[in-house]
């Protein structure tokens, strides 16, 4: 679906610009992906680094982060909560049965609470503190923590294509978390998990979401 529809009541708020290493990883990507899977139109409004610190934006996002999301009168923050809000309203992202919905939610929490913290601690060292005096000594322990989580995840995945018996919102969050390891070979060390990750991120809706996010950062080509 197009991500710019004037009549849409759904508005996604994200940053005007991010450095190259963050492109494709900004968490509005998760919301875009969910909207694309659900076939829902939405529009994007951009905020810059100064604007997100001001009261109008903080009234939507108390921590001055992105994304924020508005659906009619409803305003939400936190990418996981927004994805869940979207998923709960479409069979495309959430099973109809109570047990399936509960397991989807369990895996959504697992992505954000069990896997993402270890991943982001490693990213903090690699992307923001690589030159710090303590980084070299700290990194091996962080890699080991990530490897433990990835091994657990691969074991739980087993032979399934997705975390449940079908694609759900949980896969959006888990694949998005694994995307943060793209600067490392860690996911590729686990063949079944690597195949799962590739299966998720190559879905047409994921590719559309990525293209729409990356389009924000394209600079116009100027001729000499």
mmCIF file of C-alpha atoms in Angstrom:
data_model
loop_
_atom_site.group_PDB
_atom_site.id
_atom_site.type_symbol
_atom_site.label_atom_id
_atom_site.label_comp_id
_atom_site.label_asym_id
_atom_site.label_seq_id
_atom_site.Cartn_x
_atom_site.Cartn_y
_atom_site.Cartn_z
ATOM 1 C CA UNK A 1 0.000 0.000 0.000
ATOM 2 C CA UNK A 2 1.066 3.570 -0.515
ATOM 3 C CA UNK A 3 2.486 5.199 2.591
ATOM 4 C CA UNK A 4 1.235 8.661 1.699
ATOM 5 C CA UNK A 5 -2.520 8.956 1.557
ATOM 6 C CA UNK A 6 -4.057 12.315 2.366
ATOM 7 C CA UNK A 7 -7.322 10.737 3.534
ATOM 8 C CA UNK A 8 -5.646 8.284 5.892
ATOM 9 C CA UNK A 9 -6.295 8.716 9.604
ATOM 10 C CA UNK A 10 -3.077 6.844 10.385
ATOM 11 C CA UNK A 11 0.012 8.977 10.807
ATOM 12 C CA UNK A 12 3.506 7.720 11.536
ATOM 13 C CA UNK A 13 5.984 10.180 13.019
ATOM 14 C CA UNK A 14 9.681 9.648 12.407
ATOM 15 C CA UNK A 15 12.953 11.531 11.958
ATOM 16 C CA UNK A 16 13.848 13.691 9.008
ATOM 17 C CA UNK A 17 17.407 12.298 8.908
ATOM 18 C CA UNK A 18 19.611 9.687 10.575
ATOM 19 C CA UNK A 19 23.263 8.729 10.005
ATOM 20 C CA UNK A 20 23.977 6.042 7.453
ATOM 21 C CA UNK A 21 24.627 3.247 9.955
ATOM 22 C CA UNK A 22 21.085 3.656 11.337
ATOM 23 C CA UNK A 23 19.240 3.664 8.017
ATOM 24 C CA UNK A 24 16.930 0.702 7.759
ATOM 25 C CA UNK A 25 17.094 0.231 11.526
ATOM 26 C CA UNK A 26 15.068 3.183 12.822
ATOM 27 C CA UNK A 27 12.104 1.700 14.634
ATOM 28 C CA UNK A 28 9.461 3.294 12.472
ATOM 29 C CA UNK A 29 10.495 0.465 10.121
ATOM 30 C CA UNK A 30 8.634 -2.007 12.348
ATOM 31 C CA UNK A 31 5.439 0.013 12.146
ATOM 32 C CA UNK A 32 5.746 0.522 8.389
ATOM 33 C CA UNK A 33 6.189 -3.217 7.956
ATOM 34 C CA UNK A 34 3.109 -4.009 10.056
ATOM 35 C CA UNK A 35 1.026 -1.502 8.112
ATOM 36 C CA UNK A 36 2.229 -2.923 4.817
ATOM 37 C CA UNK A 37 1.445 -6.503 5.874
ATOM 38 C CA UNK A 38 -1.998 -5.375 7.016
ATOM 39 C CA UNK A 39 -2.638 -3.501 3.761
ATOM 40 C CA UNK A 40 -3.384 -0.247 5.579
ATOM 41 C CA UNK A 41 -2.743 3.212 4.169
ATOM 42 C CA UNK A 42 -0.846 5.704 6.287
ATOM 43 C CA UNK A 43 0.919 9.000 6.034
ATOM 44 C CA UNK A 44 4.309 10.018 7.384
ATOM 45 C CA UNK A 45 5.132 13.207 9.260
ATOM 46 C CA UNK A 46 8.741 14.078 9.882
ATOM 47 C CA UNK A 47 10.269 15.629 12.983
ATOM 48 C CA UNK A 48 13.827 16.838 13.355
ATOM 49 C CA UNK A 49 16.104 16.377 16.363
ATOM 50 C CA UNK A 50 15.135 19.730 17.886
ATOM 51 C CA UNK A 51 11.408 19.377 17.250
ATOM 52 C CA UNK A 52 11.151 16.035 19.017
ATOM 53 C CA UNK A 53 12.365 17.656 22.228
ATOM 54 C CA UNK A 54 9.521 20.179 22.274
ATOM 55 C CA UNK A 55 6.262 19.858 24.205
ATOM 56 C CA UNK A 56 3.942 19.147 21.231
ATOM 57 C CA UNK A 57 5.916 16.056 20.220
ATOM 58 C CA UNK A 58 6.612 14.988 23.794
ATOM 59 C CA UNK A 59 2.870 14.993 24.408
ATOM 60 C CA UNK A 60 2.785 12.064 21.972
ATOM 61 C CA UNK A 61 6.165 10.498 22.783
ATOM 62 C CA UNK A 62 7.235 11.266 26.376
ATOM 63 C CA UNK A 63 10.810 10.116 25.776
ATOM 64 C CA UNK A 64 11.378 12.196 22.615
ATOM 65 C CA UNK A 65 12.018 9.091 20.527
ATOM 66 C CA UNK A 66 10.569 7.743 17.294
ATOM 67 C CA UNK A 67 8.211 6.460 16.235
ATOM 68 C CA UNK A 68 4.990 7.964 17.456
ATOM 69 C CA UNK A 69 1.724 6.941 15.872
ATOM 70 C CA UNK A 70 -1.704 8.491 15.580
ATOM 71 C CA UNK A 71 -4.824 6.639 14.480
ATOM 72 C CA UNK A 72 -7.754 9.029 14.623
ATOM 73 C CA UNK A 73 -7.939 10.267 18.209
ATOM 74 C CA UNK A 74 -5.645 7.523 19.481
ATOM 75 C CA UNK A 75 -1.957 8.361 19.968
ATOM 76 C CA UNK A 76 0.584 5.650 20.736
ATOM 77 C CA UNK A 77 4.311 5.414 21.341
ATOM 78 C CA UNK A 78 6.772 2.479 21.563
ATOM 79 C CA UNK A 79 7.152 0.472 18.384
ATOM 80 C CA UNK A 80 6.134 -2.821 19.987
ATOM 81 C CA UNK A 81 2.893 -1.359 21.315
ATOM 82 C CA UNK A 82 2.107 0.215 17.947
ATOM 83 C CA UNK A 83 2.754 -3.041 16.089
ATOM 84 C CA UNK A 84 0.517 -4.868 18.549
ATOM 85 C CA UNK A 85 -2.246 -2.280 18.065
ATOM 86 C CA UNK A 86 -2.104 -2.827 14.309
ATOM 87 C CA UNK A 87 -1.817 -6.607 14.586
ATOM 88 C CA UNK A 88 -4.786 -6.955 16.922
ATOM 89 C CA UNK A 89 -6.992 -5.519 14.193
ATOM 90 C CA UNK A 90 -6.013 -7.762 11.299
ATOM 91 C CA UNK A 91 -5.879 -11.503 10.728
ATOM 92 C CA UNK A 92 -2.789 -10.877 8.594
ATOM 93 C CA UNK A 93 -0.665 -10.422 11.716
ATOM 94 C CA UNK A 94 -2.523 -12.158 14.527
ATOM 95 C CA UNK A 95 -4.235 -15.559 14.668
ATOM 96 C CA UNK A 96 -7.964 -15.655 15.337
ATOM 97 C CA UNK A 97 -7.827 -18.203 18.158
ATOM 98 C CA UNK A 98 -7.110 -17.195 21.740
ATOM 99 C CA UNK A 99 -4.110 -19.505 22.136
ATOM 100 C CA UNK A 100 -2.538 -18.254 18.907
ATOM 101 C CA UNK A 101 -3.007 -14.639 19.920
ATOM 102 C CA UNK A 102 -1.491 -15.318 23.331
ATOM 103 C CA UNK A 103 1.538 -17.065 21.847
ATOM 104 C CA UNK A 104 2.016 -14.255 19.345
ATOM 105 C CA UNK A 105 2.088 -11.790 22.210
ATOM 106 C CA UNK A 106 4.544 -13.976 24.133
ATOM 107 C CA UNK A 107 6.930 -13.974 21.198
ATOM 108 C CA UNK A 108 6.509 -10.223 20.724
ATOM 109 C CA UNK A 109 7.582 -9.713 24.326
ATOM 110 C CA UNK A 110 10.424 -12.199 23.848
ATOM 111 C CA UNK A 111 11.778 -10.226 20.905
ATOM 112 C CA UNK A 112 11.800 -6.980 22.876
ATOM 113 C CA UNK A 113 12.636 -8.254 26.380
ATOM 114 C CA UNK A 114 14.743 -11.408 25.930
ATOM 115 C CA UNK A 115 16.627 -10.837 22.680
ATOM 116 C CA UNK A 116 16.811 -7.114 22.008
ATOM 117 C CA UNK A 117 18.580 -6.017 25.241
ATOM 118 C CA UNK A 118 21.590 -8.260 24.558
ATOM 119 C CA UNK A 119 21.676 -7.192 20.910
ATOM 120 C CA UNK A 120 21.536 -3.507 21.735
ATOM 121 C CA UNK A 121 24.276 -3.715 24.365
ATOM 122 C CA UNK A 122 26.578 -5.125 21.702
ATOM 123 C CA UNK A 123 25.473 -2.476 19.227
ATOM 124 C CA UNK A 124 26.191 0.223 21.784
ATOM 125 C CA UNK A 125 29.802 -0.930 21.968
ATOM 126 C CA UNK A 126 30.278 -1.525 18.256
ATOM 127 C CA UNK A 127 28.502 1.538 16.889
ATOM 128 C CA UNK A 128 28.928 4.172 19.576
ATOM 129 C CA UNK A 129 31.863 3.225 21.811
ATOM 130 C CA UNK A 130 34.243 1.183 19.670
ATOM 131 C CA UNK A 131 37.125 3.527 20.425
ATOM 132 C CA UNK A 132 36.519 3.611 24.181
ATOM 133 C CA UNK A 133 39.299 2.209 26.333
ATOM 134 C CA UNK A 134 37.002 -0.384 27.878
ATOM 135 C CA UNK A 135 35.325 -1.580 24.663
ATOM 136 C CA UNK A 136 37.830 -4.263 23.643
ATOM 137 C CA UNK A 137 37.649 -5.943 27.049
ATOM 138 C CA UNK A 138 33.879 -5.685 27.291
ATOM 139 C CA UNK A 139 32.939 -6.896 23.813
ATOM 140 C CA UNK A 140 33.649 -10.681 24.128
ATOM 141 C CA UNK A 141 31.196 -11.032 27.024
ATOM 142 C CA UNK A 142 28.542 -9.158 25.080
ATOM 143 C CA UNK A 143 29.078 -11.344 22.007
ATOM 144 C CA UNK A 144 28.679 -14.419 24.187
ATOM 145 C CA UNK A 145 25.396 -13.089 25.582
ATOM 146 C CA UNK A 146 24.087 -12.521 22.065
ATOM 147 C CA UNK A 147 25.211 -15.962 20.951
ATOM 148 C CA UNK A 148 23.378 -17.524 23.887
ATOM 149 C CA UNK A 149 20.167 -15.754 22.920
ATOM 150 C CA UNK A 150 20.542 -16.658 19.248
ATOM 151 C CA UNK A 151 21.168 -20.316 20.096
ATOM 152 C CA UNK A 152 18.078 -20.339 22.321
ATOM 153 C CA UNK A 153 16.051 -18.722 19.567
ATOM 154 C CA UNK A 154 17.208 -21.172 16.907
ATOM 155 C CA UNK A 155 16.404 -24.086 19.218
ATOM 156 C CA UNK A 156 12.907 -22.757 19.866
ATOM 157 C CA UNK A 157 12.316 -22.094 16.166
ATOM 158 C CA UNK A 158 13.086 -25.693 15.272
ATOM 159 C CA UNK A 159 11.976 -26.569 11.748
ATOM 160 C CA UNK A 160 9.224 -23.976 11.509
ATOM 161 C CA UNK A 161 9.345 -21.233 8.921
ATOM 162 C CA UNK A 162 8.169 -18.671 11.484
ATOM 163 C CA UNK A 163 7.950 -18.373 15.260
ATOM 164 C CA UNK A 164 4.409 -19.737 15.169
ATOM 165 C CA UNK A 165 2.982 -21.948 12.455
ATOM 166 C CA UNK A 166 2.440 -18.858 10.284
ATOM 167 C CA UNK A 167 3.821 -15.349 9.913
ATOM 168 C CA UNK A 168 2.669 -12.964 12.664
ATOM 169 C CA UNK A 169 3.534 -9.625 14.204
ATOM 170 C CA UNK A 170 6.019 -11.465 16.409
ATOM 171 C CA UNK A 171 8.150 -12.161 13.337
ATOM 172 C CA UNK A 172 8.179 -8.463 12.468
ATOM 173 C CA UNK A 173 9.624 -7.607 15.860
ATOM 174 C CA UNK A 174 12.058 -10.517 16.018
ATOM 175 C CA UNK A 175 13.401 -9.969 12.507
ATOM 176 C CA UNK A 176 13.718 -6.248 13.213
ATOM 177 C CA UNK A 177 15.765 -6.994 16.328
ATOM 178 C CA UNK A 178 18.033 -9.340 14.357
ATOM 179 C CA UNK A 179 18.515 -6.611 11.738
ATOM 180 C CA UNK A 180 20.575 -4.731 14.316
ATOM 181 C CA UNK A 181 23.261 -7.415 14.027
ATOM 182 C CA UNK A 182 23.780 -6.766 10.318
ATOM 183 C CA UNK A 183 27.259 -5.326 11.009
ATOM 184 C CA UNK A 184 28.321 -8.692 12.454
ATOM 185 C CA UNK A 185 28.355 -12.319 11.193
ATOM 186 C CA UNK A 186 26.540 -13.535 14.305
ATOM 187 C CA UNK A 187 23.134 -14.420 12.837
ATOM 188 C CA UNK A 188 24.796 -16.309 9.977
ATOM 189 C CA UNK A 189 26.456 -18.585 12.557
ATOM 190 C CA UNK A 190 23.032 -20.166 13.114
ATOM 191 C CA UNK A 191 21.850 -21.568 9.761
ATOM 192 C CA UNK A 192 18.194 -22.142 10.609
ATOM 193 C CA UNK A 193 17.919 -18.774 12.299
ATOM 194 C CA UNK A 194 19.668 -17.065 9.406
ATOM 195 C CA UNK A 195 17.237 -18.675 6.952
ATOM 196 C CA UNK A 196 14.331 -17.571 9.130
ATOM 197 C CA UNK A 197 15.624 -14.005 9.224
ATOM 198 C CA UNK A 198 16.079 -13.873 5.468
ATOM 199 C CA UNK A 199 12.623 -15.358 4.940
ATOM 200 C CA UNK A 200 11.134 -12.538 7.009
ATOM 201 C CA UNK A 201 13.032 -9.556 5.626
ATOM 202 C CA UNK A 202 12.501 -10.614 2.012
ATOM 203 C CA UNK A 203 8.730 -10.618 2.308
ATOM 204 C CA UNK A 204 7.199 -8.116 -0.151
ATOM 205 C CA UNK A 205 5.717 -6.037 2.667
ATOM 206 C CA UNK A 206 9.106 -5.845 4.403
ATOM 207 C CA UNK A 207 10.790 -4.715 1.198
ATOM 208 C CA UNK A 208 8.128 -2.044 0.643
ATOM 209 C CA UNK A 209 8.537 -0.808 4.202
ATOM 210 C CA UNK A 210 12.307 -0.633 3.858
ATOM 211 C CA UNK A 211 12.078 1.212 0.553
ATOM 212 C CA UNK A 212 9.698 3.763 2.028
ATOM 213 C CA UNK A 213 12.000 4.405 4.973
ATOM 214 C CA UNK A 214 15.149 4.615 2.880
ATOM 215 C CA UNK A 215 13.469 7.034 0.474
ATOM 216 C CA UNK A 216 13.484 9.609 3.267
ATOM 217 C CA UNK A 217 17.256 9.693 3.269
ATOM 218 C CA UNK A 218 17.897 9.815 -0.460
ATOM 219 C CA UNK A 219 19.616 12.999 -1.495
ATOM 220 C CA UNK A 220 18.695 14.534 -4.837
ATOM 221 C CA UNK A 221 21.295 14.035 -7.521
ATOM 222 C CA UNK A 222 22.734 17.322 -8.757
ATOM 223 C CA UNK A 223 24.564 17.776 -12.012
ATOM 224 C CA UNK A 224 27.735 19.838 -12.321
#
